[in-house]
One Martini backbone bead per residue (centre of mass of N, CA, C, O) as a GRO file, in nm:
protein
  439
    1UNK     BB    1   2.862   0.422   0.757
    2UNK     BB    2   2.581   0.342   0.561
    3UNK     BB    3   2.301   0.318   0.669
    4UNK     BB    4   2.034   0.275   0.604
    5UNK     BB    5   1.953   2.390  -1.283
    6UNK     BB    6   1.992   2.309  -1.563
    7UNK     BB    7   1.861   2.273  -1.823
    8UNK     BB    8   1.798   2.125  -2.074
    9UNK     BB    9   1.836   2.086  -2.433
   10UNK     BB   10   1.743   2.003  -2.761
   11UNK     BB   11   1.949   1.878  -2.994
   12UNK     BB   12   2.032   1.955  -3.309
   13UNK     BB   13   2.208   1.667  -3.319
   14UNK     BB   14   2.138   1.392  -3.218
   15UNK     BB   15   2.260   1.060  -3.165
   16UNK     BB   16   2.329   0.763  -3.212
   17UNK     BB   17   2.056   0.549  -3.100
   18UNK     BB   18   1.854   0.680  -3.060
   19UNK     BB   19   1.577   0.783  -3.147
   20UNK     BB   20   1.686   1.088  -3.321
   21UNK     BB   21   1.895   0.922  -3.451
   22UNK     BB   22   1.770   0.791  -3.611
   23UNK     BB   23   1.602   0.968  -3.785
   24UNK     BB   24   1.798   1.146  -3.920
   25UNK     BB   25   1.928   1.122  -4.113
   26UNK     BB   26   1.648   1.139  -4.322
   27UNK     BB   27   1.438   1.180  -4.555
   28UNK     BB   28   1.156   1.358  -4.574
   29UNK     BB   29   1.015   1.263  -4.625
   30UNK     BB   30   1.095   0.944  -4.491
   31UNK     BB   31   0.983   1.092  -4.228
   32UNK     BB   32   0.695   1.186  -4.226
   33UNK     BB   33   0.669   0.851  -4.332
   34UNK     BB   34   0.770   0.774  -4.017
   35UNK     BB   35   0.635   0.995  -3.831
   36UNK     BB   36   0.310   0.877  -3.931
   37UNK     BB   37   0.352   0.619  -3.766
   38UNK     BB   38   0.508   0.646  -3.501
   39UNK     BB   39   0.298   0.791  -3.354
   40UNK     BB   40   0.420   1.129  -3.253
   41UNK     BB   41   0.395   1.359  -3.038
   42UNK     BB   42   0.292   1.607  -2.933
   43UNK     BB   43   0.433   1.902  -2.809
   44UNK     BB   44   0.454   2.163  -2.531
   45UNK     BB   45   0.801   2.245  -2.471
   46UNK     BB   46   1.119   2.081  -2.473
   47UNK     BB   47   1.148   1.929  -2.226
   48UNK     BB   48   0.970   1.703  -2.331
   49UNK     BB   49   1.091   1.576  -2.602
   50UNK     BB   50   1.414   1.523  -2.439
   51UNK     BB   51   1.265   1.289  -2.248
   52UNK     BB   52   1.128   1.124  -2.534
   53UNK     BB   53   1.480   1.128  -2.620
   54UNK     BB   54   1.605   0.973  -2.442
   55UNK     BB   55   1.920   0.778  -2.324
   56UNK     BB   56   1.976   0.849  -2.004
   57UNK     BB   57   1.977   0.647  -1.778
   58UNK     BB   58   1.821   0.922  -1.636
   59UNK     BB   59   1.494   1.097  -1.631
   60UNK     BB   60   1.350   1.440  -1.521
   61UNK     BB   61   1.053   1.573  -1.472
   62UNK     BB   62   0.975   1.938  -1.390
   63UNK     BB   63   0.633   2.072  -1.240
   64UNK     BB   64   0.322   2.228  -1.309
   65UNK     BB   65   0.039   2.173  -1.363
   66UNK     BB   66  -0.004   2.079  -1.681
   67UNK     BB   67   0.317   1.995  -1.765
   68UNK     BB   68   0.257   1.648  -1.912
   69UNK     BB   69   0.415   1.456  -1.720
   70UNK     BB   70   0.182   1.185  -1.787
   71UNK     BB   71   0.229   1.208  -2.056
   72UNK     BB   72   0.432   1.141  -2.103
   73UNK     BB   73   0.567   0.859  -2.025
   74UNK     BB   74   0.318   0.763  -2.214
   75UNK     BB   75   0.418   0.815  -2.489
   76UNK     BB   76   0.716   0.631  -2.482
   77UNK     BB   77   0.603   0.366  -2.410
   78UNK     BB   78   0.461   0.348  -2.643
   79UNK     BB   79   0.659   0.390  -2.851
   80UNK     BB   80   0.860   0.144  -2.735
   81UNK     BB   81   0.688  -0.090  -2.760
   82UNK     BB   82   0.675  -0.075  -3.048
   83UNK     BB   83   0.999  -0.078  -3.170
   84UNK     BB   84   1.004  -0.308  -2.874
   85UNK     BB   85   0.970  -0.643  -2.856
   86UNK     BB   86   0.920  -0.803  -2.595
   87UNK     BB   87   0.949  -0.586  -2.406
   88UNK     BB   88   0.928  -0.426  -2.038
   89UNK     BB   89   0.683  -0.230  -1.897
   90UNK     BB   90   0.689   0.018  -1.635
   91UNK     BB   91   0.399   0.180  -1.480
   92UNK     BB   92   0.459   0.439  -1.161
   93UNK     BB   93   0.278   0.447  -0.861
   94UNK     BB   94   0.323   0.486  -0.470
   95UNK     BB   95   0.003   0.358  -0.554
   96UNK     BB   96  -0.202   0.191  -0.673
   97UNK     BB   97  -0.497   0.274  -0.644
   98UNK     BB   98  -0.406   0.588  -0.836
   99UNK     BB   99  -0.377   0.483  -1.112
  100UNK     BB  100  -0.683   0.463  -1.289
  101UNK     BB  101  -0.732   0.830  -1.235
  102UNK     BB  102  -0.439   0.899  -1.358
  103UNK     BB  103  -0.212   0.722  -1.539
  104UNK     BB  104  -0.444   0.556  -1.689
  105UNK     BB  105  -0.609   0.740  -1.798
  106UNK     BB  106  -0.383   0.873  -1.960
  107UNK     BB  107  -0.317   0.568  -2.069
  108UNK     BB  108  -0.609   0.532  -2.261
  109UNK     BB  109  -0.767   0.859  -2.345
  110UNK     BB  110  -0.441   0.991  -2.522
  111UNK     BB  111  -0.305   0.728  -2.601
  112UNK     BB  112  -0.391   0.480  -2.685
  113UNK     BB  113  -0.427   0.211  -2.933
  114UNK     BB  114  -0.675   0.005  -3.019
  115UNK     BB  115  -0.516  -0.166  -3.260
  116UNK     BB  116  -0.268  -0.259  -3.057
  117UNK     BB  117  -0.396  -0.421  -2.873
  118UNK     BB  118  -0.388  -0.783  -2.741
  119UNK     BB  119  -0.375  -0.747  -2.428
  120UNK     BB  120  -0.502  -0.797  -2.087
  121UNK     BB  121  -0.491  -0.713  -1.754
  122UNK     BB  122  -0.630  -0.656  -1.481
  123UNK     BB  123  -0.497  -0.771  -1.230
  124UNK     BB  124  -0.186  -0.774  -1.320
  125UNK     BB  125  -0.161  -0.469  -1.462
  126UNK     BB  126  -0.107  -0.544  -1.868
  127UNK     BB  127  -0.042  -0.464  -2.160
  128UNK     BB  128  -0.034  -0.529  -2.508
  129UNK     BB  129   0.232  -0.465  -2.801
  130UNK     BB  130   0.197  -0.454  -3.099
  131UNK     BB  131   0.467  -0.446  -3.302
  132UNK     BB  132   0.550  -0.279  -3.566
  133UNK     BB  133   0.741  -0.586  -3.684
  134UNK     BB  134   0.647  -0.766  -3.513
  135UNK     BB  135   0.621  -0.992  -3.310
  136UNK     BB  136   0.627  -1.006  -3.008
  137UNK     BB  137   0.506  -0.896  -2.789
  138UNK     BB  138   0.463  -0.598  -2.585
  139UNK     BB  139   0.482  -0.534  -2.217
  140UNK     BB  140   0.273  -0.308  -1.971
  141UNK     BB  141   0.328  -0.180  -1.612
  142UNK     BB  142   0.061  -0.044  -1.353
  143UNK     BB  143   0.193   0.036  -1.043
  144UNK     BB  144   0.309  -0.014  -0.759
  145UNK     BB  145   0.525   0.059  -0.405
  146UNK     BB  146   0.437  -0.055  -0.203
  147UNK     BB  147   0.445  -0.174   0.100
  148UNK     BB  148   0.507  -0.488   0.227
  149UNK     BB  149   0.390  -0.588   0.554
  150UNK     BB  150   0.666  -0.748   0.597
  151UNK     BB  151   0.927  -0.671   0.382
  152UNK     BB  152   0.846  -0.321   0.276
  153UNK     BB  153   0.846  -0.385   0.024
  154UNK     BB  154   0.767  -0.431  -0.364
  155UNK     BB  155   0.738  -0.769  -0.440
  156UNK     BB  156   0.615  -0.747  -0.709
  157UNK     BB  157   0.861  -0.613  -0.875
  158UNK     BB  158   1.106  -0.840  -0.827
  159UNK     BB  159   1.031  -1.053  -1.120
  160UNK     BB  160   1.094  -0.792  -1.294
  161UNK     BB  161   1.285  -0.730  -1.683
  162UNK     BB  162   1.313  -0.390  -1.756
  163UNK     BB  163   1.355  -0.189  -1.937
  164UNK     BB  164   1.139   0.049  -1.851
  165UNK     BB  165   1.143   0.305  -1.592
  166UNK     BB  166   0.850   0.508  -1.395
  167UNK     BB  167   0.730   0.766  -1.282
  168UNK     BB  168   0.474   0.872  -1.078
  169UNK     BB  169   0.520   1.084  -0.893
  170UNK     BB  170   0.752   1.110  -0.779
  171UNK     BB  171   0.769   1.236  -0.474
  172UNK     BB  172   0.601   0.968  -0.377
  173UNK     BB  173   0.961   0.831  -0.335
  174UNK     BB  174   1.181   0.647  -0.214
  175UNK     BB  175   1.551   0.565  -0.252
  176UNK     BB  176   1.449   0.328  -0.240
  177UNK     BB  177   1.281   0.247  -0.443
  178UNK     BB  178   1.443   0.381  -0.737
  179UNK     BB  179   1.666   0.172  -0.674
  180UNK     BB  180   1.542  -0.067  -0.713
  181UNK     BB  181   1.435  -0.036  -1.003
  182UNK     BB  182   1.729  -0.062  -1.165
  183UNK     BB  183   1.699  -0.381  -1.039
  184UNK     BB  184   1.538  -0.428  -1.353
  185UNK     BB  185   1.706  -0.328  -1.536
  186UNK     BB  186   1.786  -0.623  -1.780
  187UNK     BB  187   1.641  -0.658  -2.059
  188UNK     BB  188   1.739  -0.763  -2.339
  189UNK     BB  189   1.560  -0.656  -2.508
  190UNK     BB  190   1.677  -0.375  -2.542
  191UNK     BB  191   1.997  -0.198  -2.576
  192UNK     BB  192   1.860   0.083  -2.333
  193UNK     BB  193   1.866   0.176  -2.030
  194UNK     BB  194   1.543   0.384  -1.786
  195UNK     BB  195   1.506   0.591  -1.553
  196UNK     BB  196   1.196   0.766  -1.446
  197UNK     BB  197   1.015   1.098  -1.400
  198UNK     BB  198   0.737   1.265  -1.213
  199UNK     BB  199   0.671   1.580  -1.096
  200UNK     BB  200   0.642   1.745  -0.882
  201UNK     BB  201   0.722   2.000  -0.649
  202UNK     BB  202   0.924   2.022  -0.346
  203UNK     BB  203   1.181   2.011  -0.147
  204UNK     BB  204   1.516   2.116  -0.202
  205UNK     BB  205   1.602   1.865  -0.006
  206UNK     BB  206   1.487   1.655  -0.184
  207UNK     BB  207   1.589   1.420  -0.319
  208UNK     BB  208   1.516   1.401  -0.645
  209UNK     BB  209   1.687   1.705  -0.629
  210UNK     BB  210   1.982   1.590  -0.544
  211UNK     BB  211   2.028   1.413  -0.743
  212UNK     BB  212   1.981   1.583  -1.015
  213UNK     BB  213   2.256   1.757  -0.861
  214UNK     BB  214   2.361   1.830  -1.041
  215UNK     BB  215   2.323   1.790  -1.439
  216UNK     BB  216   2.385   1.480  -1.622
  217UNK     BB  217   2.385   1.276  -1.863
  218UNK     BB  218   2.266   1.057  -1.688
  219UNK     BB  219   2.131   1.305  -1.513
  220UNK     BB  220   1.842   1.427  -1.625
  221UNK     BB  221   1.711   1.767  -1.613
  222UNK     BB  222   1.401   1.925  -1.583
  223UNK     BB  223   1.192   2.197  -1.659
  224UNK     BB  224   0.904   2.308  -1.692
  225UNK     BB  225   0.773   2.635  -1.967
  226UNK     BB  226   0.493   2.503  -2.041
  227UNK     BB  227   0.177   2.496  -2.295
  228UNK     BB  228   0.045   2.528  -2.571
  229UNK     BB  229  -0.220   2.391  -2.492
  230UNK     BB  230  -0.386   2.556  -2.230
  231UNK     BB  231  -0.573   2.672  -2.225
  232UNK     BB  232  -0.647   3.020  -2.069
  233UNK     BB  233  -0.812   2.987  -1.793
  234UNK     BB  234  -0.559   2.758  -1.673
  235UNK     BB  235  -0.350   3.041  -1.678
  236UNK     BB  236  -0.530   3.197  -1.493
  237UNK     BB  237  -0.557   3.006  -1.212
  238UNK     BB  238  -0.262   2.928  -1.195
  239UNK     BB  239  -0.191   3.296  -1.167
  240UNK     BB  240  -0.424   3.252  -0.949
  241UNK     BB  241  -0.215   3.140  -0.712
  242UNK     BB  242  -0.075   3.152  -0.423
  243UNK     BB  243   0.215   3.275  -0.282
  244UNK     BB  244   0.279   2.998  -0.197
  245UNK     BB  245   0.380   2.688  -0.172
  246UNK     BB  246   0.150   2.557  -0.355
  247UNK     BB  247   0.185   2.807  -0.574
  248UNK     BB  248   0.509   2.723  -0.663
  249UNK     BB  249   0.445   2.415  -0.695
  250UNK     BB  250   0.180   2.425  -0.882
  251UNK     BB  251   0.253   2.681  -1.069
  252UNK     BB  252   0.545   2.747  -1.090
  253UNK     BB  253   0.749   2.478  -0.983
  254UNK     BB  254   0.869   2.492  -0.722
  255UNK     BB  255   1.142   2.418  -0.533
  256UNK     BB  256   0.978   2.483  -0.210
  257UNK     BB  257   0.986   2.519   0.153
  258UNK     BB  258   0.790   2.547   0.344
  259UNK     BB  259   0.561   2.643   0.561
  260UNK     BB  260   0.705   2.738   0.910
  261UNK     BB  261   0.974   2.636   0.944
  262UNK     BB  262   1.170   2.522   1.190
  263UNK     BB  263   1.399   2.422   0.976
  264UNK     BB  264   1.749   2.519   0.928
  265UNK     BB  265   1.934   2.357   0.698
  266UNK     BB  266   2.198   2.362   0.551
  267UNK     BB  267   2.367   2.295   0.274
  268UNK     BB  268   2.669   2.260   0.429
  269UNK     BB  269   2.485   2.089   0.653
  270UNK     BB  270   2.578   1.851   0.415
  271UNK     BB  271   2.794   1.665   0.494
  272UNK     BB  272   3.060   1.396   0.608
  273UNK     BB  273   3.265   1.392   0.908
  274UNK     BB  274   3.545   1.387   0.905
  275UNK     BB  275   3.853   1.175   0.851
  276UNK     BB  276   3.827   1.050   1.179
  277UNK     BB  277   3.691   1.170   1.372
  278UNK     BB  278   3.595   1.286   1.717
  279UNK     BB  279   3.449   1.121   1.972
  280UNK     BB  280   3.252   1.158   2.315
  281UNK     BB  281   2.934   1.130   2.199
  282UNK     BB  282   2.732   0.828   2.118
  283UNK     BB  283   2.403   0.841   1.981
  284UNK     BB  284   2.003   0.788   1.984
  285UNK     BB  285   1.709   0.800   1.800
  286UNK     BB  286   1.334   0.618   1.862
  287UNK     BB  287   1.116   0.618   1.591
  288UNK     BB  288   0.784   0.383   1.649
  289UNK     BB  289   0.729   0.166   1.355
  290UNK     BB  290   0.523   0.042   1.056
  291UNK     BB  291   0.343   0.238   0.886
  292UNK     BB  292   0.548   0.369   0.989
  293UNK     BB  293   0.836   0.472   1.008
  294UNK     BB  294   1.150   0.323   1.137
  295UNK     BB  295   1.355   0.517   1.301
  296UNK     BB  296   1.716   0.597   1.405
  297UNK     BB  297   1.908   0.833   1.492
  298UNK     BB  298   2.279   0.919   1.467
  299UNK     BB  299   2.458   1.137   1.723
  300UNK     BB  300   2.749   1.305   1.754
  301UNK     BB  301   2.996   1.417   1.991
  302UNK     BB  302   3.182   1.688   2.029
  303UNK     BB  303   3.459   1.815   2.261
  304UNK     BB  304   3.297   2.081   2.130
  305UNK     BB  305   2.983   2.046   2.101
  306UNK     BB  306   2.923   1.903   1.841
  307UNK     BB  307   2.714   1.798   1.594
  308UNK     BB  308   2.619   1.480   1.424
  309UNK     BB  309   2.459   1.321   1.174
  310UNK     BB  310   2.559   0.967   1.056
  311UNK     BB  311   2.290   0.828   1.058
  312UNK     BB  312   2.008   0.565   0.898
  313UNK     BB  313   1.748   0.402   1.069
  314UNK     BB  314   1.455   0.375   0.753
  315UNK     BB  315   1.136   0.173   0.788
  316UNK     BB  316   0.898  -0.001   0.651
  317UNK     BB  317   0.703  -0.268   0.794
  318UNK     BB  318   0.937  -0.364   1.028
  319UNK     BB  319   0.952  -0.604   1.295
  320UNK     BB  320   1.131  -0.568   1.577
  321UNK     BB  321   1.261  -0.842   1.536
  322UNK     BB  322   1.439  -0.737   1.220
  323UNK     BB  323   1.619  -0.474   1.350
  324UNK     BB  324   1.808  -0.563   1.556
  325UNK     BB  325   2.034  -0.641   1.462
  326UNK     BB  326   2.145  -0.424   1.368
  327UNK     BB  327   2.048  -0.260   1.650
  328UNK     BB  328   2.349  -0.351   1.717
  329UNK     BB  329   2.593  -0.340   1.468
  330UNK     BB  330   2.539  -0.003   1.547
  331UNK     BB  331   2.685  -0.061   1.855
  332UNK     BB  332   2.946  -0.138   1.819
  333UNK     BB  333   3.057  -0.009   1.552
  334UNK     BB  334   2.974   0.310   1.700
  335UNK     BB  335   2.951   0.338   2.006
  336UNK     BB  336   2.687   0.323   2.143
  337UNK     BB  337   2.541   0.423   2.441
  338UNK     BB  338   2.262   0.493   2.347
  339UNK     BB  339   1.853   0.475   2.326
  340UNK     BB  340   1.633   0.748   2.245
  341UNK     BB  341   1.307   0.626   2.320
  342UNK     BB  342   1.001   0.629   2.280
  343UNK     BB  343   0.777   0.584   2.580
  344UNK     BB  344   0.476   0.487   2.468
  345UNK     BB  345   0.655   0.257   2.436
  346UNK     BB  346   0.780  -0.040   2.714
  347UNK     BB  347   0.794  -0.312   2.546
  348UNK     BB  348   0.938  -0.235   2.334
  349UNK     BB  349   1.241  -0.154   2.530
  350UNK     BB  350   1.221  -0.408   2.687
  351UNK     BB  351   1.296  -0.588   2.430
  352UNK     BB  352   1.567  -0.456   2.424
  353UNK     BB  353   1.708  -0.457   2.639
  354UNK     BB  354   1.745  -0.772   2.652
  355UNK     BB  355   1.876  -0.768   2.318
  356UNK     BB  356   2.122  -0.592   2.384
  357UNK     BB  357   1.972  -0.280   2.369
  358UNK     BB  358   2.066   0.082   2.481
  359UNK     BB  359   1.754   0.151   2.595
  360UNK     BB  360   1.594   0.436   2.656
  361UNK     BB  361   1.347   0.649   2.816
  362UNK     BB  362   1.278   0.966   2.671
  363UNK     BB  363   1.228   1.357   2.622
  364UNK     BB  364   0.867   1.429   2.530
  365UNK     BB  365   0.940   1.747   2.543
  366UNK     BB  366   0.890   1.958   2.274
  367UNK     BB  367   0.992   2.238   2.257
  368UNK     BB  368   1.264   2.198   2.353
  369UNK     BB  369   1.329   1.955   2.142
  370UNK     BB  370   1.328   2.164   1.930
  371UNK     BB  371   1.522   2.380   2.037
  372UNK     BB  372   1.756   2.206   2.094
  373UNK     BB  373   1.805   2.125   1.775
  374UNK     BB  374   1.775   2.480   1.706
  375UNK     BB  375   2.082   2.456   1.842
  376UNK     BB  376   2.231   2.270   1.664
  377UNK     BB  377   2.196   2.388   1.400
  378UNK     BB  378   2.313   2.692   1.509
  379UNK     BB  379   2.625   2.535   1.611
  380UNK     BB  380   2.672   2.291   1.332
  381UNK     BB  381   2.502   2.054   1.218
  382UNK     BB  382   2.522   1.823   1.085
  383UNK     BB  383   2.417   1.548   0.758
  384UNK     BB  384   2.445   1.261   0.616
  385UNK     BB  385   2.346   1.256   0.309
  386UNK     BB  386   2.228   0.872   0.354
  387UNK     BB  387   2.004   1.067   0.569
  388UNK     BB  388   1.696   1.084   0.385
  389UNK     BB  389   1.444   1.113   0.573
  390UNK     BB  390   1.564   1.399   0.713
  391UNK     BB  391   1.631   1.507   0.434
  392UNK     BB  392   1.277   1.507   0.407
  393UNK     BB  393   1.133   1.640   0.668
  394UNK     BB  394   1.257   1.877   0.750
  395UNK     BB  395   1.128   2.079   0.611
  396UNK     BB  396   0.839   1.968   0.631
  397UNK     BB  397   0.854   2.039   0.940
  398UNK     BB  398   0.605   2.212   1.045
  399UNK     BB  399   0.318   2.486   1.199
  400UNK     BB  400   0.098   2.447   1.250
  401UNK     BB  401  -0.189   2.580   1.260
  402UNK     BB  402  -0.439   2.864   1.211
  403UNK     BB  403  -0.751   2.880   1.128
  404UNK     BB  404  -0.857   3.186   1.304
  405UNK     BB  405  -0.611   3.379   1.267
  406UNK     BB  406  -0.366   3.232   1.026
  407UNK     BB  407  -0.193   3.123   1.215
  408UNK     BB  408   0.059   2.961   1.480
  409UNK     BB  409   0.097   2.682   1.615
  410UNK     BB  410   0.309   2.564   1.925
  411UNK     BB  411   0.317   2.295   1.678
  412UNK     BB  412   0.334   2.021   1.513
  413UNK     BB  413   0.247   1.830   1.207
  414UNK     BB  414   0.144   1.503   1.258
  415UNK     BB  415   0.352   1.429   1.021
  416UNK     BB  416   0.676   1.251   0.864
  417UNK     BB  417   0.845   1.314   1.165
  418UNK     BB  418   1.007   1.068   1.271
  419UNK     BB  419   1.291   1.164   1.237
  420UNK     BB  420   1.243   1.442   1.379
  421UNK     BB  421   1.195   1.254   1.661
  422UNK     BB  422   1.444   1.124   1.685
  423UNK     BB  423   1.547   1.381   1.646
  424UNK     BB  424   1.525   1.505   1.922
  425UNK     BB  425   1.614   1.258   2.150
  426UNK     BB  426   1.914   1.301   2.083
  427UNK     BB  427   1.947   1.612   2.168
  428UNK     BB  428   1.801   1.529   2.472
  429UNK     BB  429   2.014   1.346   2.577
  430UNK     BB  430   2.269   1.531   2.539
  431UNK     BB  431   2.099   1.805   2.655
  432UNK     BB  432   2.061   1.686   3.008
  433UNK     BB  433   2.374   1.756   3.082
  434UNK     BB  434   2.445   2.056   2.980
  435UNK     BB  435   2.528   2.129   2.733
  436UNK     BB  436   2.735   2.327   2.547
  437UNK     BB  437   2.701   2.473   2.238
  438UNK     BB  438   2.971   2.521   2.063
  439UNK     BB  439   3.250   2.611   1.782
   0.00000   0.00000   0.00000
């Protein structure tokens, strides 16, 4: 029950049907005239060009600051809107309020040709573009994936039928957002459909990096190798960034873990349990949330003391009464004997108990809990790959810095730690009786 790289390079011979395939094989003079009419962009690096020409179902372009990530999304959408009359496209970021000063600004400043803008609605965040062959204009939406406070999902996107969708700064969105956008790719006025993203890197275990590793023909991953158009002083500033997590991610485009990371979960421990595994005990930890994520981590312990995270519930913007049916189903199906919950919300605990959920206040001693989780990981604790919330949080869960000394304090940073707290409650519940963990 599921609860919850190498760089591709441009092909020398473009495939039939792709944008590059349309251009390939034409006489050189005709090709130059067509390229002049299409306004095809100049590319900062080969990876940008591959992103622009790709028709893969999914494509991701990552890189450091100044790698032309927002620009190539805007260039591709503009070109496709001019090519396919009446088609609908979407450019997204996680938060709608961030679009006007970032991606949309790049679109209007660097890409759009106002001669071909038919109509624009600022209130509904779309623009209509005249197609080259005439006919119905195409429409481009600029939208956020902010969750609705009632449903917890981006409800404004639910009615769109898109030809292609592209997410700028894609590490900001959850995998649920990504999958939801896939379900919107059904506009029949374009013969192929694509979901793409451009982003700075994050942790190497971020769900987006894992989704595109290894890259395939269906999921093309591209990492920027340079930008031929950057001024030399900007390149010098990038080269002068510190050799820390921020410098490595933003200056060199590397997927690296946060400094002072509290947990180190080996890659080989991200896997499903063996089929038919028998568990001595199954419990769960709960961290309450609404404006931030509600997290419940389901943890099992074998007779030998080995632990496994079997699944999770990880949702934002959902009321407890809406989550209870799911939690009760999990309790019945997996035989969850106890739910160890954040003790700061006794009313929530009482509500769960009245509904039949076996909730009890968790032990909330932070440092002993962190030690217990670290011990469990060292002893072989595994995490099911479906636990995207936990896997996204673990590599970024780190000790708070001590500004005066430049060292680290004995307390974690309280940010994006909902699943980590739920795991801590669960492991403390399992180890409270003096269980000795061993392999």
